PDB file of C-alpha atoms in Angstrom:
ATOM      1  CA  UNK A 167     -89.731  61.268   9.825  1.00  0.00           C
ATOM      2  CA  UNK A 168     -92.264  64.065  10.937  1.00  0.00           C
ATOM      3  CA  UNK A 169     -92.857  64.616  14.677  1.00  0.00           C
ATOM      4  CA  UNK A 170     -95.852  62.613  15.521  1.00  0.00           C
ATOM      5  CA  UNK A 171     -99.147  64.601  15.270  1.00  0.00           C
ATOM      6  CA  UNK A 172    -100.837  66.410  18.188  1.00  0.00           C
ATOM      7  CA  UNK A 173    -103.978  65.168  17.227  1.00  0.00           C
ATOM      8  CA  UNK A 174    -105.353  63.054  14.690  1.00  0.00           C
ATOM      9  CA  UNK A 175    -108.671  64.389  12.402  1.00  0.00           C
ATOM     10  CA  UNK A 176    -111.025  61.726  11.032  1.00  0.00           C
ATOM     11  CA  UNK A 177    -113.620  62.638   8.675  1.00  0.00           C
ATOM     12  CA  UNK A 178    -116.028  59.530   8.300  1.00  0.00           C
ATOM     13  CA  UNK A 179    -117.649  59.802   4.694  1.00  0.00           C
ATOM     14  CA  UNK A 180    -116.989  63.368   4.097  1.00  0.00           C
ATOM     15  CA  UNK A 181    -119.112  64.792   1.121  1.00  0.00           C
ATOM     16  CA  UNK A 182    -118.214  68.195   0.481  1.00  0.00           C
ATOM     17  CA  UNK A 183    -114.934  69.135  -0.713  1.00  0.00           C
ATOM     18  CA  UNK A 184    -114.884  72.538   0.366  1.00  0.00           C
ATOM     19  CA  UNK A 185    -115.855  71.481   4.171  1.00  0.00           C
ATOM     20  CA  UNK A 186    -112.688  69.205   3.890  1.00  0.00           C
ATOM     21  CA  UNK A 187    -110.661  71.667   2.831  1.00  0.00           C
ATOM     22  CA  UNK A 188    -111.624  74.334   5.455  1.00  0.00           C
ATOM     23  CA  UNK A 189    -111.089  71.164   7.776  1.00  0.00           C
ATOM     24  CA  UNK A 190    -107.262  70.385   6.405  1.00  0.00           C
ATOM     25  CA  UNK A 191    -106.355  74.218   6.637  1.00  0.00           C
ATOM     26  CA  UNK A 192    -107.679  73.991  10.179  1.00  0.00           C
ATOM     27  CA  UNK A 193    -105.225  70.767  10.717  1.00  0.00           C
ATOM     28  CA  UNK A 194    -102.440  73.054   9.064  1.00  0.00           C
ATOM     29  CA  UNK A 195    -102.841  75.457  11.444  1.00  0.00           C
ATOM     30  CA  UNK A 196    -102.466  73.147  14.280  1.00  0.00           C
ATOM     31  CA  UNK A 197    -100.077  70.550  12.682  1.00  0.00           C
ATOM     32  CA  UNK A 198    -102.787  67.600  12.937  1.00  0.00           C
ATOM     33  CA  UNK A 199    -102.977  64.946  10.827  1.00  0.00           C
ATOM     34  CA  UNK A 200    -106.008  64.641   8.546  1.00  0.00           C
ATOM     35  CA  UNK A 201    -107.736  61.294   7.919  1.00  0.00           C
ATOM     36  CA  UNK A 202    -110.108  60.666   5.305  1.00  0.00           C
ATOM     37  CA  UNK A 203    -112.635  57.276   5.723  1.00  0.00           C
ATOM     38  CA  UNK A 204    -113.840  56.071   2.087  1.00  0.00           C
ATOM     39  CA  UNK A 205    -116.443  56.697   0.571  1.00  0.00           C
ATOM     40  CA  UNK A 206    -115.768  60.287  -0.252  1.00  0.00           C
ATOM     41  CA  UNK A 207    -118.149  62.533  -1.734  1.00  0.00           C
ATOM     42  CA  UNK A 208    -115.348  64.138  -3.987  1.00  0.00           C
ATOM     43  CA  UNK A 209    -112.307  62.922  -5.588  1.00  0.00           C
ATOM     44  CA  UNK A 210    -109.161  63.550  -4.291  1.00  0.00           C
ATOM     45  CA  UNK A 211    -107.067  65.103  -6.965  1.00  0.00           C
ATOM     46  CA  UNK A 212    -105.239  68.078  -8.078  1.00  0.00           C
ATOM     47  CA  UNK A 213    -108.509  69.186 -10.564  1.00  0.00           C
ATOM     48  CA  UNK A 214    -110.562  69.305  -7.346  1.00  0.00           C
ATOM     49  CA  UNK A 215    -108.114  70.230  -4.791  1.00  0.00           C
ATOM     50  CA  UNK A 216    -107.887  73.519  -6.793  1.00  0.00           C
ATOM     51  CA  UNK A 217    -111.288  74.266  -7.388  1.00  0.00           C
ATOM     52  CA  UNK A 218    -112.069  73.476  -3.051  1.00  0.00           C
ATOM     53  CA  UNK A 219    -109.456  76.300  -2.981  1.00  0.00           C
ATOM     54  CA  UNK A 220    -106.598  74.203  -1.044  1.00  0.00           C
ATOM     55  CA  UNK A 221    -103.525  75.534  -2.626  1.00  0.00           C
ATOM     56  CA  UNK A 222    -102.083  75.046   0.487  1.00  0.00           C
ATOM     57  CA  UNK A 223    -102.554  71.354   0.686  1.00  0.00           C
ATOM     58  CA  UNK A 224     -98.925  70.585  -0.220  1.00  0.00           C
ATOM     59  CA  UNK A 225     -98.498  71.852   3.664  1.00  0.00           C
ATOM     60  CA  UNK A 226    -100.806  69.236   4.766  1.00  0.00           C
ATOM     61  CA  UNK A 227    -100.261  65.557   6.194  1.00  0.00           C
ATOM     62  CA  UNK A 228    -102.805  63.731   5.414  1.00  0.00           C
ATOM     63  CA  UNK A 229    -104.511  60.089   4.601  1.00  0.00           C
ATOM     64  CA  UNK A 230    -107.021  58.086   2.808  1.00  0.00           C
ATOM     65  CA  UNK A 231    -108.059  54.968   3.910  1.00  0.00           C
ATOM     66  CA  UNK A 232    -110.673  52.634   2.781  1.00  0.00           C
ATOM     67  CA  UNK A 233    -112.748  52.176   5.932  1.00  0.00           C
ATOM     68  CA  UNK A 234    -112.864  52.138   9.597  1.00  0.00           C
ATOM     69  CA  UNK A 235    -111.162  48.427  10.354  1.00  0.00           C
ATOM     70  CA  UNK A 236    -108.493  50.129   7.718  1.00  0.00           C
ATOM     71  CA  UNK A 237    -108.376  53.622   9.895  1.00  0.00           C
ATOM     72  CA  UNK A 238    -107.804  51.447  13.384  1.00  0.00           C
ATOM     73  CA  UNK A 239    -105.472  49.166  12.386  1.00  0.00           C
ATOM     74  CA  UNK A 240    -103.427  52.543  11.233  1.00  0.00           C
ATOM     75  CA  UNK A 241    -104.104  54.238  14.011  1.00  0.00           C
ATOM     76  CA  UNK A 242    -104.358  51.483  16.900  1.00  0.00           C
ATOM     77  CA  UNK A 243    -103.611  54.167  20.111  1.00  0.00           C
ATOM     78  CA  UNK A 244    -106.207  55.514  22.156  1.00  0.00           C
ATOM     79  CA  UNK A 245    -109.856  54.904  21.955  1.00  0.00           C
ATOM     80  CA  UNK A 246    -111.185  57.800  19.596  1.00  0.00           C
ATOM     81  CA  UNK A 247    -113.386  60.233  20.400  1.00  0.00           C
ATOM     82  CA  UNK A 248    -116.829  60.262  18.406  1.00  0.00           C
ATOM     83  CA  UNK A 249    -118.509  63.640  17.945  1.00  0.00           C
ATOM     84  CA  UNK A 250    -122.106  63.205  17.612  1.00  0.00           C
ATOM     85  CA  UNK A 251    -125.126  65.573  18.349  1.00  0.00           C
ATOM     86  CA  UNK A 252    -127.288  62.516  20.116  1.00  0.00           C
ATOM     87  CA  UNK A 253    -124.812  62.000  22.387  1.00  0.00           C
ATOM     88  CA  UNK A 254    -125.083  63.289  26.005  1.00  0.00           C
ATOM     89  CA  UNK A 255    -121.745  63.972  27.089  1.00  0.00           C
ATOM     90  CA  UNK A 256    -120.294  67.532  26.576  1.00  0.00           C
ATOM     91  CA  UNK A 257    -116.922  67.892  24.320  1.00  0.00           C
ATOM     92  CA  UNK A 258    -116.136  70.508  27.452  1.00  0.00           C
ATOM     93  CA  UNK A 259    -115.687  67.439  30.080  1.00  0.00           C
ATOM     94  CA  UNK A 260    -113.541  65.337  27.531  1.00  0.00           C
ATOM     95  CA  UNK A 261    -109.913  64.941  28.842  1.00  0.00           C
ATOM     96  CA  UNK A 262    -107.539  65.057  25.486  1.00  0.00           C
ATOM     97  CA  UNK A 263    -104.190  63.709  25.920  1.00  0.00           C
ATOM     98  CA  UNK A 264    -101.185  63.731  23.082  1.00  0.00           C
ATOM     99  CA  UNK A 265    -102.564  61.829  19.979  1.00  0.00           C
ATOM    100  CA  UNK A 266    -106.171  61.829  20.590  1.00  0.00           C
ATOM    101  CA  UNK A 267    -108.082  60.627  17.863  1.00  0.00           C
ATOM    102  CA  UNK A 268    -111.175  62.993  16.873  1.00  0.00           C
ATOM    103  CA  UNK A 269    -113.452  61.561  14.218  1.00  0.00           C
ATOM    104  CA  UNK A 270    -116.484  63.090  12.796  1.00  0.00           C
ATOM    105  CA  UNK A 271    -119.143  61.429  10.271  1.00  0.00           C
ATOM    106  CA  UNK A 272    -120.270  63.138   7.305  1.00  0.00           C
ATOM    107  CA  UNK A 273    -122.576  66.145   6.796  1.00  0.00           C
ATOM    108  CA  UNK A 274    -126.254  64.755   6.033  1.00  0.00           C
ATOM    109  CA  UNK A 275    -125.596  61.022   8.032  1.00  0.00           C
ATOM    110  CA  UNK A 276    -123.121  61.867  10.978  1.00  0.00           C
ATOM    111  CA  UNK A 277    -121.707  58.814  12.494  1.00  0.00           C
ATOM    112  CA  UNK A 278    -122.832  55.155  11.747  1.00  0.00           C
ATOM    113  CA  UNK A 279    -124.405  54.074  14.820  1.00  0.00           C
ATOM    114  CA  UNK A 280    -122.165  51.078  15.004  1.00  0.00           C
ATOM    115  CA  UNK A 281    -119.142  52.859  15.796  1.00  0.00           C
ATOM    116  CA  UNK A 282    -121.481  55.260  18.233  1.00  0.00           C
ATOM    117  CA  UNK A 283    -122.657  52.146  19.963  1.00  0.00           C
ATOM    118  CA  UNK A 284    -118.984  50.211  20.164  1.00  0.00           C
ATOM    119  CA  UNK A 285    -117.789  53.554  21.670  1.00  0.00           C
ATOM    120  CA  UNK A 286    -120.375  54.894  23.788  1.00  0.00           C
ATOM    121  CA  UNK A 287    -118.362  56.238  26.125  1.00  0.00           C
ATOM    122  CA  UNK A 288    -116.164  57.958  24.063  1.00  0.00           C
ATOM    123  CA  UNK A 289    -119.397  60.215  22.401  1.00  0.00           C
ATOM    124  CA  UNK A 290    -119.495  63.831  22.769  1.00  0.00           C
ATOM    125  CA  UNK A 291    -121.591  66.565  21.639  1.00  0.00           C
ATOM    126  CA  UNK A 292    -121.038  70.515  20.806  1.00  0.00           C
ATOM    127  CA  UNK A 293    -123.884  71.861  22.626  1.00  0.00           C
ATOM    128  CA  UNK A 294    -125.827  74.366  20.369  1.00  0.00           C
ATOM    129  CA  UNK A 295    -129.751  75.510  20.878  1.00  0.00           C
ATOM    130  CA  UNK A 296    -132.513  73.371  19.861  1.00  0.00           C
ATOM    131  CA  UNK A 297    -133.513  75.908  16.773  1.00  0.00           C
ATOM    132  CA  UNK A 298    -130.187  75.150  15.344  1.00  0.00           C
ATOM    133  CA  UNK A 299    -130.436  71.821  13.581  1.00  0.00           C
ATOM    134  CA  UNK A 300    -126.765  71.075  13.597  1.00  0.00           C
ATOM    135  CA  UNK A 301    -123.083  73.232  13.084  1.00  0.00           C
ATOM    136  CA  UNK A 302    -121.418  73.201  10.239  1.00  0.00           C
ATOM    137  CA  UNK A 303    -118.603  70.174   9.666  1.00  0.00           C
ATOM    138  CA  UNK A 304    -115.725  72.707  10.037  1.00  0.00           C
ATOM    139  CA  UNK A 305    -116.640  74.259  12.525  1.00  0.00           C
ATOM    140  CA  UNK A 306    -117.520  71.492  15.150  1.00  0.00           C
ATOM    141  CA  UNK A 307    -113.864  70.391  13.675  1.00  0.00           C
ATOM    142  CA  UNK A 308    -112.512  73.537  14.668  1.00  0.00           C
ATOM    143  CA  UNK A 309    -114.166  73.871  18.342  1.00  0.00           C
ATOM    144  CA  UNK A 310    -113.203  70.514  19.181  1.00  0.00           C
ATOM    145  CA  UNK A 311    -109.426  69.615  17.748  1.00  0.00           C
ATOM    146  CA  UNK A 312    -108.845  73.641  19.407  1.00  0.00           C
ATOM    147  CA  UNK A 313    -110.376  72.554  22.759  1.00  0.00           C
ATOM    148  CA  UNK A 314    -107.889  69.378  22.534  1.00  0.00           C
ATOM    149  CA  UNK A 315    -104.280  71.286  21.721  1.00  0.00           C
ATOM    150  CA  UNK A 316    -105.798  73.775  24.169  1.00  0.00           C
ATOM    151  CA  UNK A 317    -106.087  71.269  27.250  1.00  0.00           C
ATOM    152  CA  UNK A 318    -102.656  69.045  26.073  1.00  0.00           C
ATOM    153  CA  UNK A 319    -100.798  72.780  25.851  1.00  0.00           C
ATOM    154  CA  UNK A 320     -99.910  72.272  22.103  1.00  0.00           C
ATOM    155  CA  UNK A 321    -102.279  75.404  20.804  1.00  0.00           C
ATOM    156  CA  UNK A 322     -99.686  77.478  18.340  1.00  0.00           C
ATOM    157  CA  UNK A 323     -99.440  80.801  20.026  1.00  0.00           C
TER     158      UNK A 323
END
């Protein structure tokens, strides 16, 4: 059995494959776990694994489930941390702990506002300049699931 995950990646309704797969070689990197919450905008097989360019996906440990009850009765540990740009609450004053759940909704709807409103506590933001719409998926991925291992002391050197 695998060591248990440092962190735990949830992509809510991803829709584009290549952002997922610059997201799963960023959970490679850090040995998280990568969770994927149907519907998908792409289809997960070896056809369009290639052509998102994750040839390294093999190295991977990842999961698909088929929605968010699905995802938390998988995952029933710590209350997860939401990453939304309306919320108020910096990523920067988050305390991660061993585990954490980070989830992230997809790229043109975010987060449903049900599971921003059942968690409100648990929302935080990347804070970026009003000009700047939003960041891309992978890299508010990256920022925050690095901020995490950094803080729990997990970060590969």
């Amino acid at each position: 059995m695998p060591d248990e995950p440092p962190v735990h990646i949830v992509l809510v309704h991803p829709e584009i494959p290549q952002n997922a797969g610059n997201i799963g070689r960023t959970c490679v990197a850090l040995g998280a776990k990568l969770w994927l919450v149907r519907p998908l905008g792409f289809r997960i097989d070896q056809r369009h694994l290639r052509r998102a360019g994750l040839d390294y996906w093999q190295h991977l440990e990842w999961e698909v489930v088929e929605d968010w009850t699905a995802l938390r009765r998988r995952l029933p540990g710590p209350a997860p941390w939401l990453f939304t740009k309306t919320a108020a609450r910096p990523y920067t004053t988050a305390v991660f702990h061993p585990g954490d759940v980070l989830v992230f909704g997809s790229e043109t709807q975010g987060l449903p506002p049900s599971l921003l409103q059942e968690d409100a506590d648990r929302c935080l933001r990347i804070p970026m300049r009003p000009e700047a719409r939003s960041l891309n998926l992978a890299c508010s991925v990256a920022i925050a699931a690095y901020e995490a291992m950094r803080q729990i002391g997990t970060a590969p050197s």
